[in-house]
Every structure is written in structure tokens, then in C-alpha cells.
Amino acid sequence: MKADWIAVDWGTTHLRAFAMGPEGLRAEAASDAGMASLSRDGFEPALIRLIASWLGPGVTPVLACGMVGSRQGWFEAPYRSVPCTPLEQGALVRVPVRDPRITLQIAPGLKQSAPADVMRGEETQIAGALTLHPGFDGVICLPGTHSKWARISAGEVVGFQTFLTGEMFALLADHSVLRHGLADGWDEPAFDAGLAEGRNRPERLLAQLFRLRAEGLIATLPGAAARSRLSGLLIGAELAAARAWWLGLPVLLIGSDRLTALYARALSAEAADTRALSATDCTIAGLALAAGALSKAAE
Amino acid sequence: MKADWIAVDWGTTHLRAFAMGPEGLRAEAASDAGMASLSRDGFEPALIRLIASWLGPGVTPVLACGMVGSRQGWFEAPYRSVPCTPLEQGALVRVPVRDPRITLQIAPGLKQSAPADVMRGEETQIAGALTLHPGFDGVICLPGTHSKWARISAGEVVGFQTFLTGEMFALLADHSVLRHGLADGWDEPAFDAGLAEGRNRPERLLAQLFRLRAEGLIATLPGAAARSRLSGLLIGAELAAARAWWLGLPVLLIGSDRLTALYARALSAEAADTRALSATDCTIAGLALAAGALSKAAE
């Protein structure tokens, strides 16, 4: 099996590659060779190891997005400034490679000057979502380590805002005093209670967090309930602060099934309309758009 | 130099001992043998190593407060429930020791059932503050890793609330994506800007935090300014959420010179009156109160 072209999603902690043909996805592969684990010289070997079996006798175009294009990545693809289309023909940055079997282009991220904000990788998912939902006007939410909310109008990202929600969860669960009281497992009522508390009193987050610890000590809050409530508290605080983004607008959610389901449920009472898309589908669709533009340019 | 009795402040990461005579403090010593670094059998040797030179031919009473009395500490001193005096004669827990030269008593912490909250060590500082300011009626704030706000009336702790402020700062500065953009140094205007932002929009904390990173990337926010603003954001969010505690009341601040000065400045515009006390002075005064009760009991 050879690829006509290869889509690559290359983040801080992961590397995922997709072998593409005219009919769509042919194969996929992944490794933990994320940006953070590689020196500058390590990117090309890590990529070739993953995709070598897909390379034919000719030259295979590789299109990548994510932190691979950051200053600490393989090759810096300077941010484009919003308002702008999420991904534009000709905007991808051509990266010199040693292996003659591939060419490589990296999608640039987006930046916003006031309030300052940046994204890398999500712009490609947004572009993909807009090919899957042409003419979409509303807000796109990409929950995750750094959750993004982007206002979309007339095919452009008008503005966006990032929340440290997922990273905060990991910091608290892995490194804080709360870790002593958390356990795996899912407790839906505890999540809902946390969500309500976080949404209603987001300004009390620093106190709500310590209360989780105190309830574990003196009220024997079970570890799974504490973990689920922590998740609810943080997502609730994000939704409260992002209210101006989603209120009364249709919301497209892009992410893992699990996270988009949580956000959809939390938003369903108040957002005009929510729909969820898979992050992988959107990444591939976004890079396919750029690849299509490439092949048109080659015609 | 021998001690009549010994005051011990034993927290998660530190052990501090004070040799006391009738005239007050005679000597002090410290080590990093905090609770977290010790197994149950390690406490007594760690204490004796630090205080051996102060022990005379008789039996020297040792009075300790802090996490040493937690379930993970040397010996559990069960929480007392508020409302109650911060530290009470007869409430200290006698701990069996092997060394015949000392007796050991540990001050119990305080708990509050709704909203759930706990303190260990701060109750002793509060007791000390009340001996230094008899009849104080207002709120005592103890900024730090887990900042505490306690309402004091008629010599009792009526209620209290803990904020994860200091620990959150350490988590973000040491473990989060923000660490790449922080540097040592103090930038007062940046702290003030963060303080105002945190106080005015505490519900936006998760977004304000990511903005620090984005400004570092695209607006070249200097590292010292980013670190100072982070400190301001978190303290501002705490003050906003603690507003019901301090509004219009006199505030006694107990902590390091640096932290109490920051909180005093932040509160001065709105709290009725703020005064700062050294945490060490308060700890010693609190344990001295208990020691005085002991010696009266021995008469």
C-alpha cells in the first residue's frame, strides 16, 4: 500500500500519520515522537520511520500541522493573524528535507494580538470542519489541553480564546495536594455537581479546589467522585468564562468523543445548537483541502 | 544553652525548632526534614538530631504544630470543629516517645464541615495572633501555599476558607506550559496589572493564564513581568473570591514579610484596616500559650 500523499498531525507529545489516496484514508500510524521529545535533527528520522512503508518510487507530498511548526519544532511556520481563513492555499511553509522521496509542508498557526492568543494545529481542524460544514457561522470549540473557542463568520476565524482547562486538570491531578484524594473511575452526578458549581461560581475556583481535598479528608469523598467533580469544576469554569463566545450561537465541537460529549451535554441547555466532529476527521479534511490546493497548483 | 521547653513548627517540607526560656526565644534551628520526607519511624530521630544540644538533665516538654499531626505525620491529632477557640488547654495530643529526655504534645488542627475545610498549624498561629492582639475581632488571613481566611469573634474561629493560591503558583511556574515564559525578578507594574485583572475578572482565570503564554510568544512579554503578573492574577482571584471575608473588617495578616506586604497593599484600598504579623512570632506565641497552660497544670 502506497500513499498519494500523507497527512501528519504532529503535536507536543504525539506524532500521527495518515496515508491518503483519492478515495480518502488508506492507513494510519502513530508514535510518541512528539515535538517535546525530539531535537531539531530528530524530526525527519522520526517521520521517515513512521511512513517509510507508504513511500513509492516517486515523490510523496507530506502535509503536517501542529507544534512541529513552532519555534521549538522542526521548522518555524510563522503565525498568520486573525481575522483570516483558518488555512489558506499558499500559506503552508515548505520545509527542506534530506530524503528525496518526500516533500514537506507545514501549516502555519494563527495568532491574535489583542487579547494575545495563539493556536497551532487547531487552525487545520477548523479548516477541515468548514469543509465538512460549508457555510458554518457560529463558534467552534476545541476542548483539550488548551481548549480553544473560535468565532467563525464568512469562512474566517474572526477571533479566538484559549483556556488552560485540560492542562490545569493534569497539573492538579498529577502534581497537586489533590492527587492524594483522586482515583480513576467516573461519577456522573459528581461531574454534574462540579459543572454546576464551576459555572455558577467560576470566581471561586481556588477555594473549590481546596474543598475537594478537605472533603476527602473529613467527609470521605471517594476518589472517583473527587476526580469527576474536579473535571466538572474546570469545564464549568471554562464554560462560564466562554459564555460570550457560545451564548445563542451554534457550536461545533471538535475533539475526542469523550470530551465533546461532556461539552455537548453541558452546553445543550443554553447554546443554540451543538454538533460534534472527530478531531482526526477534521485534521485530515483540513490537510486534504491544502493538498487539493497543491495538486491544483501542480496541474 | 538549655531550653525550658521547645516549640516546633513541623510542616510538609520543613522542620523548625525554637528553644524557649522564661524570657522568650533563646535559640532556633531548622532542617528540611518535613513530614513528606519522613517515614513514621523517622520523626523522632529527625527531631532529636535538631534539638539534642538544648536538652538538659531533666525532661524538656516539646510542643509541636503543623502537618506532623496529620494522618500521614508522626501521630494523628484529630481535628477540632469550628466554631471553637483556635487552641485550647487540654486539646493538645500527647505523643508517646522513646527518648526519656522529652515529652511531646501536638496541637490539633481545625475542621469545618460545611463548606468542608481543614487547617493544621494555622490554628496555632491564630492563637498566637490573639495573644498578641487580645480581643481582636475581624478576619485573619494567612497567605501561602494554601491561603486561609478565618473569621474571628469573641476569641473563637467562627469559620474559615482555604484557597489553593500558593500551590497553584508553584504548579504553573514549575510544571505548566507557562514555565517556558517565566524568569526570576520582580516587576511591580506587572504584578499590579495582574492583581487588577484577577480581582476584576476572577472568573476568567483559565483564559488569563494562557494569555501570559501567548504574550510571551507573540508580544515578547519579559519573563520577570510574566512571573509577577502570574502572582498578581492568582492573588487577585483569591481576594475577589474572599471578598465576603474581608470587606469592611480589620484584617490581620500572618505570613512572610514579602507575602503579607503584597496582600496588605492589595487590601489597603478596601479593607477597614490591615496589620501584618510574622508567622514565626505567631507560631511561638501560640505554642507558648499552650506551654503556659501546661506549666500551670503542673503547679
XYZ file of C-alpha atoms in Angstrom:
598
model
C 0.000 0.000 0.000
C 1.461 3.328 -1.120
C 0.157 6.820 -0.338
C -0.669 9.525 -2.859
C 0.050 11.985 -0.093
C 0.466 11.849 3.651
C -1.286 13.899 6.336
C 0.595 14.393 9.589
C -0.698 15.619 12.939
C 2.415 16.394 14.986
C 1.872 17.737 18.480
C 3.905 18.218 21.624
C 3.551 14.603 22.757
C 2.405 12.638 19.710
C 3.048 12.028 16.009
C 0.231 10.653 13.864
C 0.408 9.993 10.134
C -2.318 9.155 7.622
C -1.689 7.550 4.219
C -4.107 9.163 1.774
C -5.433 8.185 -1.641
C -8.049 9.766 -3.902
C -10.717 7.712 -2.075
C -9.568 9.010 1.306
C -7.782 7.390 4.229
C -5.816 4.226 3.374
C -3.801 3.601 6.548
C -2.659 5.310 9.676
C 0.260 5.059 12.080
C 1.291 6.765 15.286
C 4.256 7.084 17.603
C 5.122 9.008 20.738
C 7.792 11.014 18.878
C 6.130 14.298 19.834
C 7.865 17.646 19.414
C 8.922 17.763 23.065
C 10.905 14.525 22.765
C 12.888 15.480 19.644
C 15.929 17.598 18.898
C 15.843 19.522 15.628
C 17.729 16.756 13.812
C 15.394 14.104 15.147
C 12.232 15.135 13.293
C 12.992 13.809 9.822
C 14.190 10.360 11.013
C 11.129 10.060 13.299
C 8.828 10.884 10.389
C 10.531 8.553 7.906
C 10.470 5.659 10.395
C 6.696 6.027 10.644
C 5.839 6.478 6.951
C 8.625 4.645 5.040
C 6.412 1.715 4.036
C 3.929 4.105 2.358
C 6.513 5.743 0.075
C 6.532 4.734 -3.597
C 9.121 5.286 -6.344
C 8.039 8.905 -6.903
C 7.927 11.905 -4.599
C 5.165 11.817 -1.972
C 3.926 15.129 -0.591
C 3.677 15.256 3.205
C 1.487 17.926 4.820
C 1.789 18.465 8.542
C 0.164 20.604 11.206
C 0.687 21.211 14.896
C 3.589 22.082 17.165
C 6.023 20.701 14.570
C 5.774 24.219 13.078
C 6.622 26.070 16.298
C 9.911 27.740 17.116
C 10.878 24.667 19.172
C 9.701 22.332 16.407
C 11.239 21.122 13.156
C 10.855 24.373 11.249
C 9.034 27.535 12.260
C 5.886 28.302 10.260
C 5.128 31.891 11.343
C 1.641 32.554 12.675
C -0.949 34.178 10.424
C -3.047 36.934 12.039
C -6.782 36.730 12.559
C -9.204 37.681 11.165
C -8.304 35.311 8.320
C -9.253 31.980 6.814
C -8.094 29.137 9.044
C -5.847 27.645 6.365
C -5.106 29.135 3.015
C -3.681 27.982 -0.260
C -0.083 29.091 -0.455
C 0.149 29.700 3.280
C 1.810 26.380 4.072
C 5.543 26.623 4.646
C 7.828 24.451 2.571
C 10.442 22.727 4.719
C 13.769 21.489 3.310
C 14.194 17.716 3.762
C 17.096 15.317 3.105
C 15.061 12.327 1.944
C 14.362 12.704 -1.806
C 11.206 10.588 -1.584
C 9.164 13.282 0.171
C 8.371 16.951 0.139
C 7.139 18.536 3.368
C 4.883 21.471 4.042
C 3.748 22.685 7.449
C 0.523 24.566 8.161
C 1.088 27.866 9.986
C -0.764 28.530 13.212
C -2.929 31.565 13.930
C -2.303 34.470 16.258
C -4.441 37.229 17.684
C -2.796 40.350 19.002
C -5.383 41.645 21.492
C -6.088 39.786 23.650
C -2.917 37.895 22.790
C -3.590 34.331 21.757
C -2.129 31.595 19.567
C -3.076 28.234 18.087
C -1.152 25.554 16.170
C -2.944 22.554 14.735
C -6.451 23.720 15.621
C -6.492 26.023 12.564
C -6.251 22.889 10.411
C -9.073 21.205 12.306
C -11.191 24.341 11.888
C -10.460 24.402 8.154
C -11.472 20.745 7.988
C -14.668 21.370 9.936
C -15.588 24.110 7.471
C -15.165 21.710 4.551
C -17.429 19.233 6.373
C -19.954 22.008 7.231
C -19.628 24.549 4.428
C -21.004 27.971 5.259
C -20.957 27.334 9.020
C -21.455 30.547 11.001
C -21.061 30.276 14.767
C -18.417 29.178 17.198
C -16.050 26.230 17.063
C -14.911 24.809 20.383
C -11.893 22.505 20.549
C -11.750 21.129 24.098
C -8.454 19.681 25.280
C -5.173 20.537 26.962
C -5.563 24.124 25.785
C -9.248 24.476 24.919
C -9.966 26.906 22.093
C -13.112 28.844 21.242
C -13.113 30.395 17.770
C -15.754 32.664 16.252
C -16.321 31.734 12.621
C -18.000 34.014 10.131
C -17.889 34.097 6.335
C -15.286 31.324 6.296
C -12.882 33.247 8.521
C -11.679 32.933 12.088
C -12.786 36.299 13.429
C -11.220 35.844 16.873
C -10.473 33.137 19.410
C -9.676 32.485 23.047
C -7.719 29.730 24.769
C -8.341 28.227 28.205
C -5.797 26.199 30.151
C -8.512 23.714 31.191
C -7.042 20.340 30.244
C -3.532 21.226 31.354
C -4.907 22.511 34.660
C -6.689 19.203 35.200
C -3.466 17.295 34.582
C -1.423 19.609 36.830
C -3.879 19.237 39.689
C -4.414 15.508 39.245
C -0.727 14.652 38.893
C 1.206 17.241 40.904
C -1.007 18.973 43.487
C -2.108 18.055 47.003
C -5.397 16.959 45.411
C -3.699 13.927 43.873
C -3.838 12.128 47.232
C -7.641 12.148 47.088
C -8.251 11.226 43.425
C -8.879 7.811 41.914
C -9.784 6.513 38.471
C -13.409 5.985 37.616
C -16.294 8.130 36.505
C -19.041 9.511 38.738
C -21.616 11.342 36.626
C -23.515 13.059 39.474
C -20.199 14.292 40.886
C -19.222 15.658 37.467
C -22.597 17.401 37.167
C -22.243 18.883 40.651
C -18.780 20.188 39.796
C -20.013 21.537 36.471
C -22.827 23.458 38.151
C -20.520 24.796 40.845
C -17.857 25.827 38.336
C -20.372 27.510 36.061
C -22.238 29.304 38.801
C -19.227 30.483 40.801
C -16.226 30.358 38.479
C -14.561 33.106 40.507
C -14.259 30.703 43.438
C -12.101 28.143 41.660
C -9.111 28.373 44.032
C -11.385 27.689 47.011
C -13.442 24.996 45.242
C -10.231 23.131 44.505
C -9.083 23.036 48.103
C -12.548 21.957 49.184
C -12.115 18.774 47.145
C -9.098 17.957 49.304
C -10.881 18.860 52.534
C -13.924 16.730 51.687
C -11.580 13.818 51.028
C -10.035 14.279 54.460
C -13.068 14.899 56.637
C -16.106 13.874 54.600
C -14.528 10.835 52.910
C -15.322 11.966 49.376
C -14.499 8.913 47.206
C -11.572 9.306 44.814
C -13.594 8.748 41.647
C -16.146 11.344 42.740
C -13.371 13.818 43.537
C -11.768 13.288 40.127
C -15.096 13.641 38.298
C -16.006 16.757 40.266
C -12.600 18.272 39.514
C -13.257 17.719 35.810
C -16.688 19.330 36.168
C -15.362 22.311 38.122
C -12.784 23.149 35.465
C -15.066 22.626 32.476
C -17.762 24.627 34.279
C -15.349 27.496 34.904
C -14.322 27.419 31.240
C -17.929 27.477 30.027
C -18.747 30.372 32.352
C -15.802 32.407 31.114
C -16.501 31.468 27.473
C -20.173 32.384 27.754
C -19.835 35.390 25.466
C -18.475 33.049 22.789
C -21.242 30.462 22.744
C -24.361 32.172 24.022
C -27.126 31.727 21.465
C -24.780 30.566 18.720
C -24.464 27.169 17.056
C -21.419 25.362 18.433
C -19.295 22.854 16.542
C -17.257 20.733 18.951
C -14.033 19.173 17.707
C -12.200 16.671 19.881
C -12.279 13.198 21.338
C -15.671 11.506 21.602
C -15.462 11.623 25.362
C -14.664 15.324 25.720
C -17.049 16.527 23.031
C -19.861 14.515 24.654
C -19.187 16.192 28.019
C -19.135 19.665 26.485
C -22.212 18.985 24.355
C -24.188 17.898 27.391
C -23.022 20.911 29.383
C -23.870 23.321 26.560
C -27.105 21.741 25.384
C -29.318 23.714 27.745
C -28.129 27.098 26.528
C -26.245 27.035 23.251
C -28.439 27.317 20.177
C -27.241 24.020 18.759
C -24.236 21.760 19.266
C -22.700 19.212 16.944
C -19.557 17.136 17.496
C -16.847 16.243 14.989
C -13.866 13.943 15.407
C -10.559 15.784 15.707
C -8.849 13.278 13.417
C -11.513 13.637 10.710
C -11.133 17.422 10.862
C -7.333 17.324 10.747
C -7.388 15.056 7.695
C -10.072 17.138 5.996
C -8.104 20.316 6.650
C -4.857 18.928 5.280
C -6.755 17.380 2.333
C -8.010 20.843 1.486
C -4.437 22.109 1.393
C -3.351 19.002 -0.560
C -6.136 19.607 -3.064
C -4.925 23.135 -3.479
C -1.432 21.744 -4.036
C -2.485 19.279 -6.696
C -4.495 22.007 -8.443
C -1.387 24.168 -8.387
C 0.565 21.260 -9.905
C -1.911 20.800 -12.760
C 22.319 26.770 76.431
C 19.422 24.561 77.522
C 15.731 25.044 76.821
C 12.929 25.178 79.393
C 10.650 23.981 76.656
C 10.808 23.678 72.883
C 8.366 24.980 70.266
C 8.263 23.080 66.976
C 6.725 24.120 63.668
C 6.651 20.943 61.579
C 5.158 21.226 58.116
C 5.100 19.187 54.935
C 8.525 20.355 53.763
C 10.222 21.892 56.802
C 11.025 21.338 60.469
C 11.761 24.367 62.666
C 12.511 24.274 66.371
C 12.749 27.077 68.938
C 14.498 26.768 72.302
C 12.420 28.720 74.817
C 13.131 30.146 78.266
C 11.050 32.306 80.583
C 12.420 35.388 78.810
C 11.335 34.042 75.396
C 13.272 32.735 72.414
C 16.800 31.518 73.209
C 17.824 29.758 70.001
C 16.377 28.310 66.831
C 17.245 25.574 64.393
C 15.756 24.238 61.165
C 16.108 21.329 58.807
C 14.380 20.085 55.673
C 13.063 17.004 57.489
C 9.461 17.870 56.616
C 6.609 15.422 57.049
C 6.685 14.423 53.391
C 10.294 13.238 53.604
C 9.856 11.034 56.696
C 8.507 7.574 57.419
C 6.673 7.157 60.719
C 9.831 5.924 62.442
C 11.845 8.843 61.126
C 10.149 11.637 63.054
C 11.677 11.152 66.486
C 15.289 10.799 65.227
C 14.831 13.877 62.999
C 13.568 15.882 65.974
C 16.255 14.700 68.391
C 19.017 15.474 65.864
C 17.800 19.054 65.692
C 17.226 19.723 69.406
C 19.670 17.394 71.249
C 22.034 20.193 72.258
C 19.183 22.039 74.028
C 18.207 19.114 76.261
C 19.296 19.244 79.926
C 19.338 16.567 82.602
C 15.587 16.777 83.247
C 12.600 16.272 80.972
C 12.011 19.015 78.403
C 8.485 19.488 77.090
C 8.233 19.770 73.299
C 5.109 21.327 71.787
C 4.594 20.969 68.037
C 2.100 22.119 65.457
C 1.579 21.517 61.749
C 1.344 18.528 59.446
C 3.283 16.442 61.973
C -0.150 15.852 63.498
C -1.822 14.662 60.293
C -2.704 11.083 59.432
C 0.466 10.881 57.330
C 2.524 12.517 60.093
C 4.092 11.247 63.296
C 0.859 10.843 65.240
C -2.635 11.908 64.324
C -4.066 14.755 66.380
C -7.743 14.705 65.358
C -9.210 17.976 64.085
C -11.342 20.094 66.421
C -14.523 21.523 64.874
C -15.200 25.217 64.432
C -16.630 27.333 65.892
C -14.080 26.950 68.686
C -11.035 28.605 70.173
C -8.050 28.165 67.871
C -6.029 26.264 70.513
C -7.239 25.146 73.874
C -5.746 23.948 77.096
C -6.018 20.181 77.219
C -6.624 19.914 73.478
C -3.019 19.064 72.614
C -2.405 15.382 71.960
C 0.263 13.606 73.991
C 2.500 11.509 71.744
C 4.496 8.519 73.064
C 8.253 8.982 72.562
C 11.251 6.695 73.130
C 13.718 9.336 74.284
C 13.254 9.854 78.060
C 14.581 13.423 77.865
C 11.466 14.829 76.187
C 7.707 14.780 76.292
C 5.837 15.644 73.113
C 2.452 17.190 72.547
C 0.960 18.088 69.167
C -1.612 20.797 68.536
C -4.726 19.535 66.737
C -5.850 21.236 63.548
C -9.304 22.669 62.914
C -12.011 21.432 60.609
C -15.206 22.900 59.260
C -17.908 20.599 57.966
C -19.798 22.858 55.534
C -18.195 24.006 53.351
C -15.604 21.340 54.137
C -12.265 22.806 55.121
C -9.237 21.965 57.262
C -6.157 23.641 58.720
C -3.089 22.335 60.562
C -0.563 24.745 62.009
C -2.508 27.895 61.195
C -4.713 27.375 64.285
C -1.583 27.815 66.399
C -0.610 30.978 64.528
C -4.133 32.317 65.015
C -3.963 31.531 68.730
C -0.638 33.353 68.864
C -2.010 36.349 66.995
C -4.841 36.588 69.519
C -2.371 36.677 72.401
C -0.502 39.467 70.592
C -3.779 41.314 69.804
C -6.150 40.365 72.627
C -9.797 40.933 71.871
C -9.228 41.100 68.112
C -12.477 40.885 66.179
C -12.206 40.631 62.397
C -10.569 38.352 59.893
C -7.152 36.707 59.953
C -5.564 35.964 56.583
C -2.637 33.562 56.346
C -1.341 33.775 52.759
C 0.814 30.928 51.495
C 0.709 27.554 49.765
C -2.854 27.101 50.990
C -4.034 30.601 51.924
C -6.503 30.695 54.811
C -9.098 33.300 55.748
C -10.563 32.904 59.236
C -13.333 34.935 60.855
C -12.504 35.648 64.487
C -15.058 36.734 67.038
C -15.050 36.535 70.843
C -11.763 34.633 70.795
C -13.124 31.886 68.548
C -12.596 30.843 64.943
C -16.145 31.181 63.662
C -15.405 29.811 60.180
C -12.642 29.723 57.590
C -11.877 29.154 53.917
C -8.784 27.900 52.137
C -7.528 28.909 48.682
C -5.005 26.920 46.655
C -3.223 30.137 45.643
C 0.408 29.471 46.525
C 0.349 25.875 45.361
C -1.288 26.965 42.093
C 1.519 29.464 41.536
C 4.130 26.760 42.072
C 2.306 24.270 39.814
C 2.060 26.776 36.997
C 5.576 28.162 37.404
C 7.260 24.762 37.673
C 5.154 22.309 35.672
C 2.912 24.097 33.146
C 3.495 25.423 29.643
C 3.833 28.871 31.276
C 7.207 27.876 32.732
C 8.856 28.476 29.355
C 7.975 32.159 29.577
C 8.796 32.915 33.233
C 12.008 34.282 34.716
C 13.126 35.416 38.146
C 12.800 39.063 39.050
C 10.059 41.359 40.266
C 8.069 43.741 38.087
C 5.742 45.802 40.267
C 3.577 47.295 37.491
C 3.108 43.800 36.020
C 2.067 42.488 39.443
C -0.391 45.370 39.833
C -1.824 44.749 36.369
C -2.281 41.070 37.175
C -3.824 41.907 40.535
C -6.370 44.232 38.943
C -7.173 41.714 36.203
C -7.529 38.858 38.690
C -9.705 40.899 41.030
C -11.924 42.341 38.356
C -12.392 39.165 36.326
C -11.566 36.233 38.588
C -13.892 34.010 36.560
C -11.528 34.315 33.594
C -8.522 32.774 35.293
C -8.109 29.841 32.871
C -8.009 32.254 29.935
C -5.828 34.850 31.680
C -3.260 32.135 32.346
C -2.971 31.083 28.711
C -2.732 34.723 27.695
C 0.510 35.005 29.671
C 1.945 32.282 27.456
C 0.615 33.860 24.260
C 2.004 37.290 25.142
C 5.368 35.666 25.720
C 5.227 34.111 22.261
C 3.897 36.948 20.143
C 4.227 40.124 22.220
C 7.575 39.249 23.838
C 6.360 39.709 27.409
C 9.546 39.574 29.525
C 9.887 36.609 31.871
C 10.003 38.639 35.076
C 6.883 40.561 34.062
C 5.096 37.307 33.242
C 6.034 35.814 36.612
C 4.960 38.944 38.513
C 1.683 39.146 36.597
C 1.002 35.473 37.316
C 1.455 36.194 41.022
C -0.901 39.173 40.750
C -3.537 37.224 38.816
C -3.714 34.489 41.430
C -3.678 36.789 44.462
C -6.267 38.983 42.733
C -8.522 35.988 42.109
C -8.153 34.951 45.742
C -9.016 38.431 47.031
C -12.060 38.599 44.768
C -13.335 35.240 45.970
C -12.527 36.094 49.608
C -14.263 39.455 49.412
C -17.078 38.415 51.740
C -14.440 37.582 54.346
C -12.568 40.860 54.410
C -14.968 43.549 53.244
C -15.141 46.285 55.846
C -13.401 44.235 58.527
C -9.999 44.682 60.138
C -7.556 42.149 58.674
C -4.605 40.612 60.486
C -2.130 39.159 58.015
C 0.155 36.352 59.179
C 2.947 35.183 56.923
C 6.294 36.067 55.419
C 7.180 39.763 55.195
C 7.026 39.573 51.435
C 3.612 37.960 51.117
C 1.945 39.976 53.873
C 3.229 43.192 52.267
C 1.704 42.206 48.912
C -1.643 41.326 50.492
C -1.648 44.465 52.674
C -1.083 46.674 49.661
C -3.788 44.873 47.688
C -6.278 45.120 50.551
C -5.449 48.612 51.777
C -7.910 50.357 49.492
C -10.915 48.390 50.721
C -10.361 46.536 53.973
C -11.067 48.558 57.091
C -7.582 48.137 58.444
C -4.712 45.729 57.852
C -1.843 44.775 60.120
C 0.878 42.198 59.469
C 2.404 39.718 61.909
C 5.307 37.359 61.403
C 4.263 33.717 61.055
C 7.135 32.592 63.293
C 6.228 35.055 66.052
C 2.645 33.833 65.953
C 3.603 30.150 65.991
C 5.839 30.664 69.008
C 3.221 32.777 70.805
C 0.563 30.152 70.147
C 2.678 27.287 71.435
C 3.811 29.431 74.406
C 0.171 29.850 75.323
C -0.243 26.080 75.365
C 3.060 25.693 77.253
C 1.879 28.208 79.847
C -1.273 26.203 80.283
C 0.903 23.102 80.745
C 3.084 24.635 83.420
C 0.013 25.924 85.257
C -1.381 22.418 85.130
C 1.923 21.139 86.604
C 1.822 23.580 89.531
